Coordinates of C-alpha atoms in Angstrom, one line a residue:
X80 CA -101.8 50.7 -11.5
X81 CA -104.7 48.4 -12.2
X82 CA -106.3 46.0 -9.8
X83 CA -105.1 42.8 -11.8
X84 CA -102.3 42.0 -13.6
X85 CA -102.2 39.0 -15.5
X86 CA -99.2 37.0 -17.1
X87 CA -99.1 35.4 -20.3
X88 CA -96.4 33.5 -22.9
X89 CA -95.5 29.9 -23.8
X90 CA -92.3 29.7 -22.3
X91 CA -93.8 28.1 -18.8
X92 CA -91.1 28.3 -16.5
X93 CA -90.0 31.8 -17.2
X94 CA -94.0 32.8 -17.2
X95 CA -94.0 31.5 -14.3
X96 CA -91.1 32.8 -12.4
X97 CA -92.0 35.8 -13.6
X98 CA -95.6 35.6 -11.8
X99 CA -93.7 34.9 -8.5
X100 CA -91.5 37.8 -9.0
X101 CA -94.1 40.1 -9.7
X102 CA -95.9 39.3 -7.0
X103 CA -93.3 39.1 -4.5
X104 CA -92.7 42.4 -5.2
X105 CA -95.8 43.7 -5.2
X106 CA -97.0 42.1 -2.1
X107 CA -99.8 40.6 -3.9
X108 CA -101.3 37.1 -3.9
X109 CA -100.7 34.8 -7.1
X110 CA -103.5 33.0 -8.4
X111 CA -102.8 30.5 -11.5
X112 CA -105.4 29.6 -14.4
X113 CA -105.2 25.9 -15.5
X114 CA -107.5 24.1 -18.1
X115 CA -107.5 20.6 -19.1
X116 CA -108.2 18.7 -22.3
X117 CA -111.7 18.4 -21.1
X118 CA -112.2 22.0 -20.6
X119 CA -111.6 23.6 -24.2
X120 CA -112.4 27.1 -22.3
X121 CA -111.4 28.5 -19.0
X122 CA -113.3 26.7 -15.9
X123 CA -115.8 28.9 -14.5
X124 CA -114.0 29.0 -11.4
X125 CA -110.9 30.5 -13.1
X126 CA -112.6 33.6 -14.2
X127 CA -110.0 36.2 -13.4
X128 CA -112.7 37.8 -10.4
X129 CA -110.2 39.2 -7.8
X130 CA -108.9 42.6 -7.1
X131 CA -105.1 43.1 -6.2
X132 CA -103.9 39.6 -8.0
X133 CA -101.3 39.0 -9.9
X134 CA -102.9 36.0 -12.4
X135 CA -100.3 33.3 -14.4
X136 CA -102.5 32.1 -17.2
X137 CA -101.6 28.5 -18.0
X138 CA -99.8 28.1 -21.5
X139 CA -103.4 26.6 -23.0
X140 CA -105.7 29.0 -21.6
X141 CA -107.6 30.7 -23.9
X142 CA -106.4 33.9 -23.6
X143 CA -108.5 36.5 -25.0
X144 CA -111.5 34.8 -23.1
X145 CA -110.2 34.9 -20.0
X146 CA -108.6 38.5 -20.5
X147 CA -112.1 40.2 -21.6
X148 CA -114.0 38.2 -18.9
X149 CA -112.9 40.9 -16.6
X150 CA -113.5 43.6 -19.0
X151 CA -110.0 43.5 -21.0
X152 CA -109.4 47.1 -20.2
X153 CA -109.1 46.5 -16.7
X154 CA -106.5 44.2 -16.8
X155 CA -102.9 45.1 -17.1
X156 CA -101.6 42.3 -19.4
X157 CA -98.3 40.8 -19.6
X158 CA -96.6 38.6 -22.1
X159 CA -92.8 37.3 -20.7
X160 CA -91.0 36.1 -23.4
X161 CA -87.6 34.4 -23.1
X162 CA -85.4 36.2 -25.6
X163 CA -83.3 32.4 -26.3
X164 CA -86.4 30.8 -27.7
X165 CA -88.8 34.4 -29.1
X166 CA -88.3 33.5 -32.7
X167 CA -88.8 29.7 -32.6
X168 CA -91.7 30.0 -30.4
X169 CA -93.6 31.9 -33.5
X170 CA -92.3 29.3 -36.2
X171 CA -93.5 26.4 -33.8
X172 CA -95.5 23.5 -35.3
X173 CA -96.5 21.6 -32.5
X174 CA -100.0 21.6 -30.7
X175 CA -100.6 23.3 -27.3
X176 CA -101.7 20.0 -26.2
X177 CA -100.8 16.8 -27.5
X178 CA -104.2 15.0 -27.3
X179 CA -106.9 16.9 -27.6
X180 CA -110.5 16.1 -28.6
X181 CA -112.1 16.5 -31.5
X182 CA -112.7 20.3 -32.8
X183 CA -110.0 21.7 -29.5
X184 CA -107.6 24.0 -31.6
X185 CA -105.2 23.3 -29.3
X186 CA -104.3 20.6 -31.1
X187 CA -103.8 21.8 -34.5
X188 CA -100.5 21.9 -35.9
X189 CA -99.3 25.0 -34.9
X190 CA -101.3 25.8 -31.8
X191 CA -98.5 26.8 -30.3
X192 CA -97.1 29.5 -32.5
X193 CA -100.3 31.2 -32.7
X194 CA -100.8 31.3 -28.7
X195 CA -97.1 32.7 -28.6
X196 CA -98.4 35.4 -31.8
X197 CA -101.5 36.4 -29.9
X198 CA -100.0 36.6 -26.5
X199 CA -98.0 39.5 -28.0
X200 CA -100.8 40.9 -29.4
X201 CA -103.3 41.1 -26.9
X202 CA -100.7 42.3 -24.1
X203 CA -100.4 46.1 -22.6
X204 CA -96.6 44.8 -21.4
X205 CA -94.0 42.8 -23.1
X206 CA -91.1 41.8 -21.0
X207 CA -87.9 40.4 -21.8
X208 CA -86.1 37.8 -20.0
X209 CA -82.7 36.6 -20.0
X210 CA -82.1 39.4 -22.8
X211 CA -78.4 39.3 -21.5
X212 CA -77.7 36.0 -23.3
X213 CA -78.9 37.0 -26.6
X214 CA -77.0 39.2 -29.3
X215 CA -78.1 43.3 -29.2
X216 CA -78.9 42.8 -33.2
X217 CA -80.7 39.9 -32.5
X218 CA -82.6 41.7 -29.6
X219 CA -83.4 44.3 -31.0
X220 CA -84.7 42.5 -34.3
X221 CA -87.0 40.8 -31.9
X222 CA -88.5 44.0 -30.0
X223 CA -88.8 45.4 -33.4
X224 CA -90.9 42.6 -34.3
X225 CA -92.9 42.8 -31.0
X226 CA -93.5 46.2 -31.8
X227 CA -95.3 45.8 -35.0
X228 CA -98.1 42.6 -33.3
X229 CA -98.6 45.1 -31.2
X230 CA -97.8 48.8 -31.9
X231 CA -98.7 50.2 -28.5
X232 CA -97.4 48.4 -25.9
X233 CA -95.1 49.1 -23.9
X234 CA -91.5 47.2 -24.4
X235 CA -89.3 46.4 -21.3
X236 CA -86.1 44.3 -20.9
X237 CA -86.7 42.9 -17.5
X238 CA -84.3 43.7 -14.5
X239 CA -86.8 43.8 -11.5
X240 CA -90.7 43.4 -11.9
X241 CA -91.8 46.2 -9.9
X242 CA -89.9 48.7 -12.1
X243 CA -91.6 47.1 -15.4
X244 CA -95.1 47.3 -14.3
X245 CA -94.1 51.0 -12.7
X246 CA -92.9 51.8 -15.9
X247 CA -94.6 54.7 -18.6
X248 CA -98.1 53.0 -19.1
X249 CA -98.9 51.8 -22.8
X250 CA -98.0 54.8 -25.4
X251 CA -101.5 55.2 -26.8
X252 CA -104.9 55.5 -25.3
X253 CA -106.1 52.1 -24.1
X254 CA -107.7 49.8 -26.6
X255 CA -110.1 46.5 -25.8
X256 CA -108.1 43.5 -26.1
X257 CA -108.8 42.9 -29.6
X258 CA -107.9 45.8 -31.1
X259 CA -104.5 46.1 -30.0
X260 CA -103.3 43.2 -32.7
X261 CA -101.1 45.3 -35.2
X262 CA -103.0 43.3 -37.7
X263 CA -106.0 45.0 -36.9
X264 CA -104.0 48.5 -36.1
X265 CA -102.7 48.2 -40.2
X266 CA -106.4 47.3 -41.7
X267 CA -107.4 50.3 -39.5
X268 CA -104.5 52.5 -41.2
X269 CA -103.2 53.1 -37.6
X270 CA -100.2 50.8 -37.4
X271 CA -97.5 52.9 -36.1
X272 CA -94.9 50.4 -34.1
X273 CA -92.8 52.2 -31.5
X274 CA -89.6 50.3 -32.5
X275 CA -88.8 49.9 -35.5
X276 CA -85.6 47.7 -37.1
X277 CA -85.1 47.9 -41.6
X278 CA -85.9 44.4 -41.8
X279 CA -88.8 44.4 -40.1
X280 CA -92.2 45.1 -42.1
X281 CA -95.6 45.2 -42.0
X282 CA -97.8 45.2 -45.2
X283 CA -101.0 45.3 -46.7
X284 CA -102.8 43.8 -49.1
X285 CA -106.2 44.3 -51.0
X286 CA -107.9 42.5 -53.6
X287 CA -111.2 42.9 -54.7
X288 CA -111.2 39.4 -56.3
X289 CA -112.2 36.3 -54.6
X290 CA -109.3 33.8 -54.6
X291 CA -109.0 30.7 -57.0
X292 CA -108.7 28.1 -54.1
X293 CA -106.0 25.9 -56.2
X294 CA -103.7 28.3 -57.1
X295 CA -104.1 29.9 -53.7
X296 CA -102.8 26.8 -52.1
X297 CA -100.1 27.1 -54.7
X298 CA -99.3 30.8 -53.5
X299 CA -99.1 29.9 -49.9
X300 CA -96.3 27.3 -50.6
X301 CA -94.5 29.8 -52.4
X302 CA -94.9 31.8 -49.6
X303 CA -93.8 29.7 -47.0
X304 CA -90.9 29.2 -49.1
X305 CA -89.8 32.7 -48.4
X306 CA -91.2 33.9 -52.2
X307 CA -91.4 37.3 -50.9
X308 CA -89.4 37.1 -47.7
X309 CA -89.6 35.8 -44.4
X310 CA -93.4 35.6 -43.1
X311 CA -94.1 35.6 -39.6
X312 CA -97.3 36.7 -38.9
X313 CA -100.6 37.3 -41.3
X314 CA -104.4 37.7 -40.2
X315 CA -107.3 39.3 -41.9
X316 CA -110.1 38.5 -44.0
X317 CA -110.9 36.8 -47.5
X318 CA -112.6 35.2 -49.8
X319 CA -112.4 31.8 -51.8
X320 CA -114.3 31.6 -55.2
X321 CA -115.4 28.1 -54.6
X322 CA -117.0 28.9 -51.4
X323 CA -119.1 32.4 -52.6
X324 CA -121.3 34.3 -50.1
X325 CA -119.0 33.1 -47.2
X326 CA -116.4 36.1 -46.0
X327 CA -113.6 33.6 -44.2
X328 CA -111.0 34.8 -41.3
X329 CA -107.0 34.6 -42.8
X330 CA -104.6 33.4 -39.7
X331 CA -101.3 32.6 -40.3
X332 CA -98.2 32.0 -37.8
X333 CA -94.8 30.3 -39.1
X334 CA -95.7 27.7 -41.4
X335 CA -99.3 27.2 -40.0
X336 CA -102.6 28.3 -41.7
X337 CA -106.3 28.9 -40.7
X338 CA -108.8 29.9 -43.2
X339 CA -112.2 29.8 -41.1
X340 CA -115.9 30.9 -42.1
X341 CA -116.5 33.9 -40.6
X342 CA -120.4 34.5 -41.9
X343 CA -122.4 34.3 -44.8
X344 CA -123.2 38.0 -46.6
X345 CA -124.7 39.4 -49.7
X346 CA -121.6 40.9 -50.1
X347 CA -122.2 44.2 -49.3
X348 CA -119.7 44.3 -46.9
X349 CA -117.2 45.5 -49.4
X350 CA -114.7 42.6 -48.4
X351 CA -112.3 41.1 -50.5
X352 CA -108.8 40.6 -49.0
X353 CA -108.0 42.1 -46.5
X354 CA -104.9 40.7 -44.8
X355 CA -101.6 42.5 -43.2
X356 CA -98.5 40.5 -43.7
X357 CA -95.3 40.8 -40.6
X358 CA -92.1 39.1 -40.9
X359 CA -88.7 40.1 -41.8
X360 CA -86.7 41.1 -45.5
X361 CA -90.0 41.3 -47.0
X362 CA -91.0 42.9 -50.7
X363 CA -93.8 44.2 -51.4
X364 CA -94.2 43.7 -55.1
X365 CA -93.4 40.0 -54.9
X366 CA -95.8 39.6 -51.9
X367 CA -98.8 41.2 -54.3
X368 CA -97.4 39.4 -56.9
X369 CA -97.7 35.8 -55.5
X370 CA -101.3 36.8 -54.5
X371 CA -102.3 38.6 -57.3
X372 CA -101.9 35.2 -59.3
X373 CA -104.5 33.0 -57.0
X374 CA -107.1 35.9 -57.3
X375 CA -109.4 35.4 -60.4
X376 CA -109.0 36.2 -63.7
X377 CA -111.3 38.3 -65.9
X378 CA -112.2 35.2 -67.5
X379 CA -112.8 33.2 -64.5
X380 CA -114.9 36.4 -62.7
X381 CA -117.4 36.8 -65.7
X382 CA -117.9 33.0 -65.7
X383 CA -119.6 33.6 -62.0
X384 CA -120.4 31.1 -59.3
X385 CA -121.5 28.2 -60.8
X386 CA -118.5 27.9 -63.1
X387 CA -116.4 28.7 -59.3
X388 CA -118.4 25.4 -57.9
X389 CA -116.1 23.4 -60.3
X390 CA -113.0 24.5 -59.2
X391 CA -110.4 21.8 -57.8
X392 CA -110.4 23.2 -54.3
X393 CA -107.9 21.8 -51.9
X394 CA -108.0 23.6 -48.5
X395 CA -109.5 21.9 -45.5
X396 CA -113.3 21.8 -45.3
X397 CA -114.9 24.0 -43.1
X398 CA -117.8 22.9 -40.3
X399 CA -121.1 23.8 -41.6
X400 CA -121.8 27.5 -41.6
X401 CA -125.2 29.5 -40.5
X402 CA -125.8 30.8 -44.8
X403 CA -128.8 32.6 -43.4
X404 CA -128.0 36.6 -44.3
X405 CA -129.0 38.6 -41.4
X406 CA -132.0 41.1 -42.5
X407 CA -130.7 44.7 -42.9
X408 CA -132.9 45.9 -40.4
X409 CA -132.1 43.9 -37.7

């Protein structure tokens, strides 16, 4: 078993009660990580730096930073989700934190859903608690679901703490902590959940064409509509026509959206979109067909960049970004 095991999830109590547990049980010492409002990133002295701990990382810690600070592999991670509150905890709206200041991303409108989206996907464990009070359909819709954020971890439904972290270690070989998203897994052609349920889906969609930032906006309503199903989970990359040079990072939990700059290229990365789609009753053809209409026309692509300048662009700004393109030979 591996020196430290941390736990993670945005249900609090049961997080924590599940810290207490484990430790209890494994006759280790429990050591908590905090952060305030006026530290955006975990305080130095909450680096997880122990052997033989059992860490509870606070609901607004920054998880992937405080997971790869010891090295990510090392770290047997846990994400305890409360099988009442799973599927409202990934279509939450709120902040992390309700005041924040300016530029913290825990308080954008659905901080929250995204922590509870990446908790699952960074994990090497997901547990279940109080699985008894919830349906079997409904249970096993969630796993399902579980299973595709993060295809190779490994699924339990909590009875005693010591048996889930003594259980079968993680199906596949070990992966860092940011390649064990299933987002990443299906841009990698590798996304292979463990459980599997017929409503449950994960797609992928490419498109050479940059996206007209209007009728994009348009498309994601549609989408969030349930156009082509219901959409729980997107990430990847993209581009938007009125912002050329600049490949952008897709995010998407619930009903909230991120589009951030990324970096500026020549384009020789090859990147268009690139985004994988989760969520349940999904189709395929309507998904590519709601995008297909905010990528450019033939028309619109000939016209080139200056004629993309003048589009009505409606998406958030973005903070000034670095347009430098890094020498080749570097």
């Amino acid at each position: 078993m591996k020196t430290t095991i941390v736990t993670m999830g945005v249900c609090a109590p049961e997080r924590r009660a599940y810290a207490e547990r484990a430790a209890v049980a494994l006759g280790r010492p429990l050591h908590a990580v905090v952060r305030s409002a006026a530290h955006p990133l975990p305080h130095p002295r909450s680096r997880i730096d122990g052997e033989h701990l059992v860490v509870d990382l606070g609901t607004d810690v920054d998880l992937i930073h405080a997971i790869a600070a010891r090295g990510g592999v090392e770290v047997e991670a846990v994400c305890v989700v409360d099988a009442r509150h799973m599927m409202g905890d990934l279509l939450d709206d709120a902040p992390l934190v309700a005041s924040t200041p300016p530029g913290d991303p825990r308080g954008d409108v659905g901080a929250r859903a995204r922590q509870a989206a990446v908790a699952l996907e960074i994990a090497t464990r997901i547990v279940w608690v109080n699985w008894e009070l919830v349906p079997t359909a409904a249970l096993a819709l969630q796993m399902a679901l579980a299973s595709h954020l993060n295809p190779g971890a490994t699924l339990r439904l909590t009875r005693d703490a010591r048996a889930d972290l003594s259980a079968a270690a993680p199906r596949e070989h070990e992966t860092e902590v940011l390649e064990r998203a299933g987002w990443i897994r299906a841009l990698n052609d590798e996304h292979d959940p463990y459980m599997r349920d017929n409503r449950v889906s994960t797609l992928r969609y490419d498109q050479v064409r940059p996206f007209h930032p209007a009728r994009l906006q348009t498309a994601l309503d549609r989408l969030d509509h349930g156009a082509a199903g219901r959409l729980v989970r997107s990430a990847g990359f993209c581009r938007l026509a009125s912002r050329p040079g600049i490949l952008a990072r897709w995010e998407h939990v619930g009903s909230a959206m991120w589009i951030e700059p990324l970096r500026a290229d020549d384009g020789s990365l090859g990147v268009g979109q690139e985004i994988a789609f989760t969520g349940l009753d999904l189709s395929a053809p309507r998904l590519r067909h709601v995008l297909d209409l905010a990528a450019l026309t033939d028309d619109e692509l000939a016209a080139g960049p200056d004629a993309w300048a003048a589009f009505d662009d409606p998406l958030p700004a973005w903070p000034t970004v670095d347009l430098t393109i890094p020498d080749a030979t570097d």
